[in-house]
Coordinates of C-alpha atoms and ligand atoms in Angstrom, one line a residue:
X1 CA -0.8 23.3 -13.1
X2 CA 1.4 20.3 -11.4
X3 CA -0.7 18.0 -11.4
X4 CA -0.3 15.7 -7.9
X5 CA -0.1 12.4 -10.4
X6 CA -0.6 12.3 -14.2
X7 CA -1.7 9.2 -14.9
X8 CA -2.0 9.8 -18.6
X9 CA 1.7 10.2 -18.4
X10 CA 2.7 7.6 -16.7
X11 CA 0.7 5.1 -18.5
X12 CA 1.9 6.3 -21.8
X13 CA 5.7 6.1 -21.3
X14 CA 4.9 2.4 -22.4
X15 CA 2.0 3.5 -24.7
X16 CA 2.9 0.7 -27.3
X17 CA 3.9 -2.0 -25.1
X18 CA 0.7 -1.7 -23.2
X19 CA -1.8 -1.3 -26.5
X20 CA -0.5 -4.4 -27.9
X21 CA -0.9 -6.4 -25.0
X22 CA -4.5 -5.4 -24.5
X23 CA -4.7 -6.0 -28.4
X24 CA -3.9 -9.9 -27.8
X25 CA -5.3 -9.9 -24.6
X26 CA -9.1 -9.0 -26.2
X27 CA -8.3 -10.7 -29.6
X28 CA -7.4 -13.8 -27.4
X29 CA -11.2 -14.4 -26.5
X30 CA -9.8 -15.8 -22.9
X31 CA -10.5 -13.3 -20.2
X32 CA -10.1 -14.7 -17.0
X33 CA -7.6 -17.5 -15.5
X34 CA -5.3 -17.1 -18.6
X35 CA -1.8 -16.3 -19.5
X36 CA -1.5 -13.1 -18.4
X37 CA -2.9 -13.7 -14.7
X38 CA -0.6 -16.8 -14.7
X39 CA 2.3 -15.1 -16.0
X40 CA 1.6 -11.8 -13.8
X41 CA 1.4 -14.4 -10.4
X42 CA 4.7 -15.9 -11.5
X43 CA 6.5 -12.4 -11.6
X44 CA 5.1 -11.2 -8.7
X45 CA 6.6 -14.5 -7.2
X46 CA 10.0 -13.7 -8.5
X47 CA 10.1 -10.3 -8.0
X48 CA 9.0 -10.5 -4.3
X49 CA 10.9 -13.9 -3.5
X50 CA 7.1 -15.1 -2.0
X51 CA 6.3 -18.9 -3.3
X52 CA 2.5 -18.4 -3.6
X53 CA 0.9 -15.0 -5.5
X54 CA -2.6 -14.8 -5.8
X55 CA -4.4 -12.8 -8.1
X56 CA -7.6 -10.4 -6.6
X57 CA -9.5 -7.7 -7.3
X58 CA -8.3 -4.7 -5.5
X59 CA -5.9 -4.3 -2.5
X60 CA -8.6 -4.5 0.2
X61 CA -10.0 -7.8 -1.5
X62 CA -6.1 -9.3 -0.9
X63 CA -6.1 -8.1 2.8
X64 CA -10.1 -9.4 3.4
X65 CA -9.0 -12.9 2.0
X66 CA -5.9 -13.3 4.1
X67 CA -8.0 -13.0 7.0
X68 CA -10.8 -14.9 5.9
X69 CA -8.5 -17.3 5.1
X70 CA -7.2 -17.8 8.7
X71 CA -10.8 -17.2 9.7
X72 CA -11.6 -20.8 7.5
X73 CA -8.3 -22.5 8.5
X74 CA -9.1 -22.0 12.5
X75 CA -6.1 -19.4 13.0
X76 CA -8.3 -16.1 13.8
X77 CA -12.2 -16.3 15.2
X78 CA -14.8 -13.6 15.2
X79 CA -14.0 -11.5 18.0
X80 CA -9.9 -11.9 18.1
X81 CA -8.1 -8.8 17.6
X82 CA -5.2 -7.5 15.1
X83 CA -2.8 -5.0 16.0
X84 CA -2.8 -2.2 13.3
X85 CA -1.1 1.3 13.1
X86 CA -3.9 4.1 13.4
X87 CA -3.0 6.5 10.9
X88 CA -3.5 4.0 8.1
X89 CA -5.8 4.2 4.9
X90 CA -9.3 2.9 6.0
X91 CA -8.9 -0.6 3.7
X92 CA -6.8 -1.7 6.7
X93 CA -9.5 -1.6 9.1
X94 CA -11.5 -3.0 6.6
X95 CA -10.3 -5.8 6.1
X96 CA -10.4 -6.6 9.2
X97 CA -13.5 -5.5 10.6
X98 CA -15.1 -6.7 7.9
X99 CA -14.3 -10.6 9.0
X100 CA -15.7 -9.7 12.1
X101 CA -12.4 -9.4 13.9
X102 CA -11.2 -6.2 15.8
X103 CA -8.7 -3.6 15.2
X104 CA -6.7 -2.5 18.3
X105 CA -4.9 0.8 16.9
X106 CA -1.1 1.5 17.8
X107 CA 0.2 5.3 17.2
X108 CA 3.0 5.6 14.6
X109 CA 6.5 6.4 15.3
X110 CA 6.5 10.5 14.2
X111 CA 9.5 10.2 12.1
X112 CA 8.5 7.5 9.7
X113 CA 5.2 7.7 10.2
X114 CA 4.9 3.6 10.7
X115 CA 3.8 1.6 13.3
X116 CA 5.5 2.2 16.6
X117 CA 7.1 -0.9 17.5
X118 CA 7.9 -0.8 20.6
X119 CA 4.1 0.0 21.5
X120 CA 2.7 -3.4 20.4
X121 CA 3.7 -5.8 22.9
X122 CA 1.3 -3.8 25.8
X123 CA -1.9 -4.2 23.2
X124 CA -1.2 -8.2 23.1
X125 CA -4.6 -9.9 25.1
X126 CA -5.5 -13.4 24.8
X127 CA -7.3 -12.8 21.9
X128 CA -4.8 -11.0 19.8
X129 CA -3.9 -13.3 16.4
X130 CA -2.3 -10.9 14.0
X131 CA -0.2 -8.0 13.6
X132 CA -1.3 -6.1 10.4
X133 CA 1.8 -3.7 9.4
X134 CA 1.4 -1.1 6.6
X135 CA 4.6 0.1 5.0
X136 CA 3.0 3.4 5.1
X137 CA 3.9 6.2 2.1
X138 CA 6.3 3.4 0.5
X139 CA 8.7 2.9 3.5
X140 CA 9.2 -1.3 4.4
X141 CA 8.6 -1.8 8.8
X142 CA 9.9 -4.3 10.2
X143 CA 12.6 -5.6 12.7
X144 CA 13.8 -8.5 14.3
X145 CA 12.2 -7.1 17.7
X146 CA 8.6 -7.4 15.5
X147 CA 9.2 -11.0 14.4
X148 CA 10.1 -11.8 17.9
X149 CA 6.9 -10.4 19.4
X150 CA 4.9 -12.4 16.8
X151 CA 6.6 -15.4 17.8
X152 CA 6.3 -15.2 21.2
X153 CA 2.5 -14.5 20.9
X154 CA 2.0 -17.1 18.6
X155 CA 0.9 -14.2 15.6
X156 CA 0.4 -13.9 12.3
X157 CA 2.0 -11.0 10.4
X158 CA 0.0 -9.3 7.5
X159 CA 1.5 -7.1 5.3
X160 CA -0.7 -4.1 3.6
X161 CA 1.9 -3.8 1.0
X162 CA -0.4 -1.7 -0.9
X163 CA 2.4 1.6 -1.4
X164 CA 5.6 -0.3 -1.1
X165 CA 6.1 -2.7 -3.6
X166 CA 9.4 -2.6 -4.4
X167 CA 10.7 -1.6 -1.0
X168 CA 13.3 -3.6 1.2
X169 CA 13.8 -4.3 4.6
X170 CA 17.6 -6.2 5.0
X171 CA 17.2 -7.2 1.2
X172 CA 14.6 -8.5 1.2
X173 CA 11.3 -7.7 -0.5
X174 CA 8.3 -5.8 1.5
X175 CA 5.2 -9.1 0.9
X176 CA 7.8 -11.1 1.8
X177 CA 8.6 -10.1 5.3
X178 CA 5.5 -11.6 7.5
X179 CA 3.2 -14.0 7.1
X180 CA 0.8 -13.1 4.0
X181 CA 0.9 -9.7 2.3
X182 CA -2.0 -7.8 0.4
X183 CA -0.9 -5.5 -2.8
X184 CA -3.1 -2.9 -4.7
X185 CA -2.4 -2.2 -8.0
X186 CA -5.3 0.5 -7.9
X187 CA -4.2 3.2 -11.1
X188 CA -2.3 5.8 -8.5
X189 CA 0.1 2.7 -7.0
X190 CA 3.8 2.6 -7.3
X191 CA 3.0 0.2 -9.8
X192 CA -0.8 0.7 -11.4
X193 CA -3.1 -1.3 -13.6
X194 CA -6.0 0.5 -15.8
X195 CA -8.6 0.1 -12.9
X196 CA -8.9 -2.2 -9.5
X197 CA -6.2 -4.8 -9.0
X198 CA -4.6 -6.7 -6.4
X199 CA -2.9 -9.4 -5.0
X200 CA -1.9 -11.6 -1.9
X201 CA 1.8 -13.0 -1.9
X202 CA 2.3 -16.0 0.8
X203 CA 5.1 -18.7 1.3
X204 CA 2.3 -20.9 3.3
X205 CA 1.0 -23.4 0.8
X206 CA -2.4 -24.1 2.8
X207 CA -2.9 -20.7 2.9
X208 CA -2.7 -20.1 -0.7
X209 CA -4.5 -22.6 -1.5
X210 CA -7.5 -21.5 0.8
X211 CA -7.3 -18.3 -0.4
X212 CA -7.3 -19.0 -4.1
X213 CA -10.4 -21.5 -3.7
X214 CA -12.2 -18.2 -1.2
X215 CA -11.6 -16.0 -4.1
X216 CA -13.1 -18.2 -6.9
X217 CA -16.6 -18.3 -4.3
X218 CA -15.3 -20.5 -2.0
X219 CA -14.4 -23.2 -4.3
X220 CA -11.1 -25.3 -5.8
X221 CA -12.9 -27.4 -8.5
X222 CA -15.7 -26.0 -10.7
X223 CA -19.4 -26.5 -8.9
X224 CA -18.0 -27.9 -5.8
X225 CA -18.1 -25.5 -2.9
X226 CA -15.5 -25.9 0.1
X227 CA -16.4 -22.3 1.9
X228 CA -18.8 -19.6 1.4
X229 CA -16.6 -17.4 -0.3
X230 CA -16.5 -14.3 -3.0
X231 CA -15.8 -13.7 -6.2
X232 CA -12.7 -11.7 -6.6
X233 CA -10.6 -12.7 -9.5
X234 CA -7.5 -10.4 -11.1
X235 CA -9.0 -10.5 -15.0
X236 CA -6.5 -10.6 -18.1
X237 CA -6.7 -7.2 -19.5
X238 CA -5.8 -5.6 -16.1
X239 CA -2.8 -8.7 -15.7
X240 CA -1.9 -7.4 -19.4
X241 CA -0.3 -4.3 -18.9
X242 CA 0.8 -5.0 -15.2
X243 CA 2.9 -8.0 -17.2
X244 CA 4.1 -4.5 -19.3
X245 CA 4.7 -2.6 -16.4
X246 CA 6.3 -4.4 -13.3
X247 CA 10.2 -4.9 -15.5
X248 CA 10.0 -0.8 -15.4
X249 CA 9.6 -0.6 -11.6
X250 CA 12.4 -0.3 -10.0
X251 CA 13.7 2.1 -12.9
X252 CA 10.3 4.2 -11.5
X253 CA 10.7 3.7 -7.9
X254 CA 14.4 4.8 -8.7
X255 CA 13.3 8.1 -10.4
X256 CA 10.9 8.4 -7.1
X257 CA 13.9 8.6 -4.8
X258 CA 15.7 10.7 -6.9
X259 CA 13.0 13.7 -6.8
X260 CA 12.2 12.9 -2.8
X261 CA 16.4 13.4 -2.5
X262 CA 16.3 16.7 -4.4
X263 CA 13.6 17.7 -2.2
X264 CA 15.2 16.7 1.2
X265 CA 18.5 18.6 0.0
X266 CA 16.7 21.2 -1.7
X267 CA 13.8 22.3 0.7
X268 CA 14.6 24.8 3.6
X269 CA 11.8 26.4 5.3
X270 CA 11.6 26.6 9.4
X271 CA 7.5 26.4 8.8
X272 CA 8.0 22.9 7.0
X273 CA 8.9 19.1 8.2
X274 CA 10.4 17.3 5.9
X275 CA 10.0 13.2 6.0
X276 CA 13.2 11.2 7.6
X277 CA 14.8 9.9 4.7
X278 CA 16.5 6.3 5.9
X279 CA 19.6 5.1 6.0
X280 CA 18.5 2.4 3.7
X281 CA 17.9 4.1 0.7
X282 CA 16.1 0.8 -0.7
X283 CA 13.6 0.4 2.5
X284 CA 11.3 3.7 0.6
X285 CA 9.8 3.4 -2.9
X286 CA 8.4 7.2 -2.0
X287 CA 4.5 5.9 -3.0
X288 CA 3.8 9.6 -1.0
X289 CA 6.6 12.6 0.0
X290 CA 4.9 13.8 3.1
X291 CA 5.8 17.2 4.4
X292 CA 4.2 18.5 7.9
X293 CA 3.1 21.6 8.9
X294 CA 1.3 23.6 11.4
X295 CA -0.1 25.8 9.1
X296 CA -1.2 23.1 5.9
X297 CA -4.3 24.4 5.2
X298 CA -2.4 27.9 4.3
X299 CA 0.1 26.2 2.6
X300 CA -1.6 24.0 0.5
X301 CA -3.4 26.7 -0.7
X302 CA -1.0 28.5 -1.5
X303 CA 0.5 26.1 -3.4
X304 CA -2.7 25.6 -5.6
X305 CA -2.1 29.2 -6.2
X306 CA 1.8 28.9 -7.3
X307 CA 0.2 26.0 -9.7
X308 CA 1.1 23.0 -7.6
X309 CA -1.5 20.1 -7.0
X310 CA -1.0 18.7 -3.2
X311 CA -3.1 16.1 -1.9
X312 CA -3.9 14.9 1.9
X313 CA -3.0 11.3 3.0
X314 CA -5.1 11.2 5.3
X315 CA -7.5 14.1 6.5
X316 CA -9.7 11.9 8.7
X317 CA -7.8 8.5 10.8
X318 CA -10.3 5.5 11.1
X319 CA -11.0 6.2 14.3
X320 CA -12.3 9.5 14.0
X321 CA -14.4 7.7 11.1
X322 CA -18.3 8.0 11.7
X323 CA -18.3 4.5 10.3
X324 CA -16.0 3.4 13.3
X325 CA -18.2 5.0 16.0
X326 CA -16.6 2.5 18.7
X327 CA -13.5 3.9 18.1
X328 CA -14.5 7.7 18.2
X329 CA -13.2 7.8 21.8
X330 CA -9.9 6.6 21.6
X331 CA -7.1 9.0 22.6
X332 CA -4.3 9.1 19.5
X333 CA -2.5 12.6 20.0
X334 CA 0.0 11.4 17.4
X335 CA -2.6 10.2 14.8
X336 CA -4.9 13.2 15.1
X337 CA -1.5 15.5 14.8
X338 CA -0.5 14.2 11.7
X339 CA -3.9 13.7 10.1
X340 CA -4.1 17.9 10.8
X341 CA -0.2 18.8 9.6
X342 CA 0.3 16.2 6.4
X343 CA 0.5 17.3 2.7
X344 CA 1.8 15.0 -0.2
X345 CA 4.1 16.5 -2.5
X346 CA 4.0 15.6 -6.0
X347 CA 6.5 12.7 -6.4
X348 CA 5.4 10.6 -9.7
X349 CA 8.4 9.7 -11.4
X350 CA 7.0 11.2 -14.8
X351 CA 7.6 14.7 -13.1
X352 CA 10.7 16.4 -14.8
X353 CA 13.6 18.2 -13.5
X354 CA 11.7 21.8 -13.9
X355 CA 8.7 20.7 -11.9
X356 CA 10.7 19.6 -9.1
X357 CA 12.6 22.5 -8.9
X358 CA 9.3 24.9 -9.4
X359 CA 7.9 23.2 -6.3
X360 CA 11.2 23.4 -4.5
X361 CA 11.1 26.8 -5.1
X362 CA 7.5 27.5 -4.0
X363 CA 7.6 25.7 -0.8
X364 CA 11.1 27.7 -0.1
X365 CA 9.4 31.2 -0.5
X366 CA 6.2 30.1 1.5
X367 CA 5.9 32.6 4.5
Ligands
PLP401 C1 -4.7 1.6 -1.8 C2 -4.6 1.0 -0.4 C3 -5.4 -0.1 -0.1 C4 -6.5 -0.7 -0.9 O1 -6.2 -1.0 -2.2 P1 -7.4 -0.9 -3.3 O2 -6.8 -1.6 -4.5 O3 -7.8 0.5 -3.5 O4 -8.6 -1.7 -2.7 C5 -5.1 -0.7 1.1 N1 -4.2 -0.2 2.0 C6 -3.5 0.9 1.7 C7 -2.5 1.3 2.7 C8 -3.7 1.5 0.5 O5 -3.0 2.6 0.3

């Protein structure tokens, strides 16, 4: 069996680097707000251009605190409304439901599957403060058109860079494109930790600041207590092999667009859609290769049957959630269609030449 994403392999192409790091790291005896977390913050700073990386938990952590942090600075209130695409993972709705604010869902362009740019400007109301964008499946959004929008409404852009670190828009690095972005370094990410981690990258000192006192429960000096906030801190051991693992990404995400290529060049089947690829070669890191089809049910299983592990991203949208009840009714014919015809391809970059080709192969003689 192809497995959709061996982890096991991925983690052991740097099977020494990472075991002595953890060695030190435990031997150390200093477990949280230590070298590695400082040293991981600083990369991530370099690597993304951003002046400010904060360490958190998860990914959805990093997207709650940006918004709580506007919610404590007097930028967002209960009851404002971001702008977010609606075929999203559900942690984007989090987030912002979850500070009491309100998601107002924008279908995605088909072909890239991001936010559809030119639909935001009709959603803006008085109470619109942000625009959340998700560089969906590893491919950067963003144009000059959406920073003018912001400006013109006075909003803050949040980047759920969860699946595209790495990616570019105009050279420059997605997390580094709005306002404040949110990263995941959850095991399956472009670039994965050995359980939950996250991050928030920022160029706005206040904001940085807030958000690393909301993180540490709400505090910036030991027993003094500025906000009511959470506990959500990026520990050492998980900062230990990221520190191994970020110098190898772009050498990964590299190996990423080499396999999606083979399989735009490679795949021809009239029942199959295969993903735009952009001009911009640099703008995807290929987190997901996402192929449509009417019949994906069919195909994926027969795909499990030629030995090839597919996965759905996603088979539900947010607002067909039961957990989002007051979005059941909304009308998203775009969102709903490719929640029915997406299937992920295998596209980890430990996959070899044979696999690739096997697949190829597979999806060519589906009928
Ligand atoms: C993975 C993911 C998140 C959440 O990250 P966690 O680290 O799992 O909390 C948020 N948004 C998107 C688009 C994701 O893919």
């Amino acid at each position: 069996m192809i497995k959709f994403l061996d982890l096991q392999k991925v983690n052991l192409l740097h099977q020494e680097e990472i075991e002595k790091r953890l060695l030190e790291t435990f031997r150390s005896g200093w477990y949280l707000f230590g070298e590695q977390v400082k040293q991981f913050e600083d990369s991530l700073c370099n690597y993304t251009g951003s002046k400010h990386a904060i360490g958190t938990a998860n990914g959805l952590d990093a997207l709650r605190l940006i918004i709580k942090a506007y919610t404590e600075l007097g930028v967002m209130q209960h009851g404002d409304e971001i702008i977010v695409p609606a075929n999203t993972y559900i942690a984007s709705i989090l987030a912002i439901t979850d500070n009491n604010l309100i998601p107002v869902p924008i279908e995605p362009d088909a072909d890239t599957f991001n936010i559809n740019i030119g639909l935001i400007e009709e959603k803006i109301t008085s109470r619109t403060k942000g625009i959340m964008i998700v560089h969906l499946y590893g491919q950067a959004v963003f144009s000059e058109k959406l920073k003018a929008i912001a400006e013109k409404h006075n909003l803050k852009i949040i980047e759920d860079n969860a699946q595209a670190i790495g990616a570019q828009w105009n050279g420059i690095k997605t997390g580094n494109l709005g306002d404040a972005a949110g990263f995941s370094f959850y095991p399956g990410k472009n670039l994965g930790a050995i359980g939950d981690a996250g991050a928030v990258t920022t160029n706005d000192d206040e904001l940085a600041k807030t958000i690393r006192a909301l993180a540490n429960y709400g505090s910036h000096q030991k027993y003094v207590n500025h906000y009511k906030g959470l506990n959500s801190r990026l520990d050492e051991m998980q900062s230990a092999v990221l520190n191994v693992k970020l110098p190898y990404l772009d050498n990964e995400n590299q190996r990423r667009r080499e396999i999606a290529r083979y399989y735009t060049q490679n795949i021809k089947n009239s029942a199959i859609i295969l993903p735009k690829v952009p001009e911009d070669e640099n703008s995807h890191v290929w987190h997901l290769y996402i192929i449509r089809c009417k019949e994906r049910d069919r195909l994926q299983k027969y795909l499990t049957d030629s030995g090839i592990q597919t996965l759905i991203h996603y088979p539900i949208p947010p607002h067909r959630q039961e957990a989002y009840k007051e979005m059941n009714e909304l009308n998203l014919p775009i969102t709903e269609a490719i929640h029915n015809e997406v299937l992920s391809l295998p596209v980890s970059p430990v996959l070899t030449d044979e696999e690739v080709k096997h697949i190829t192969a597979a999806l060519n003689n589906f009928k």
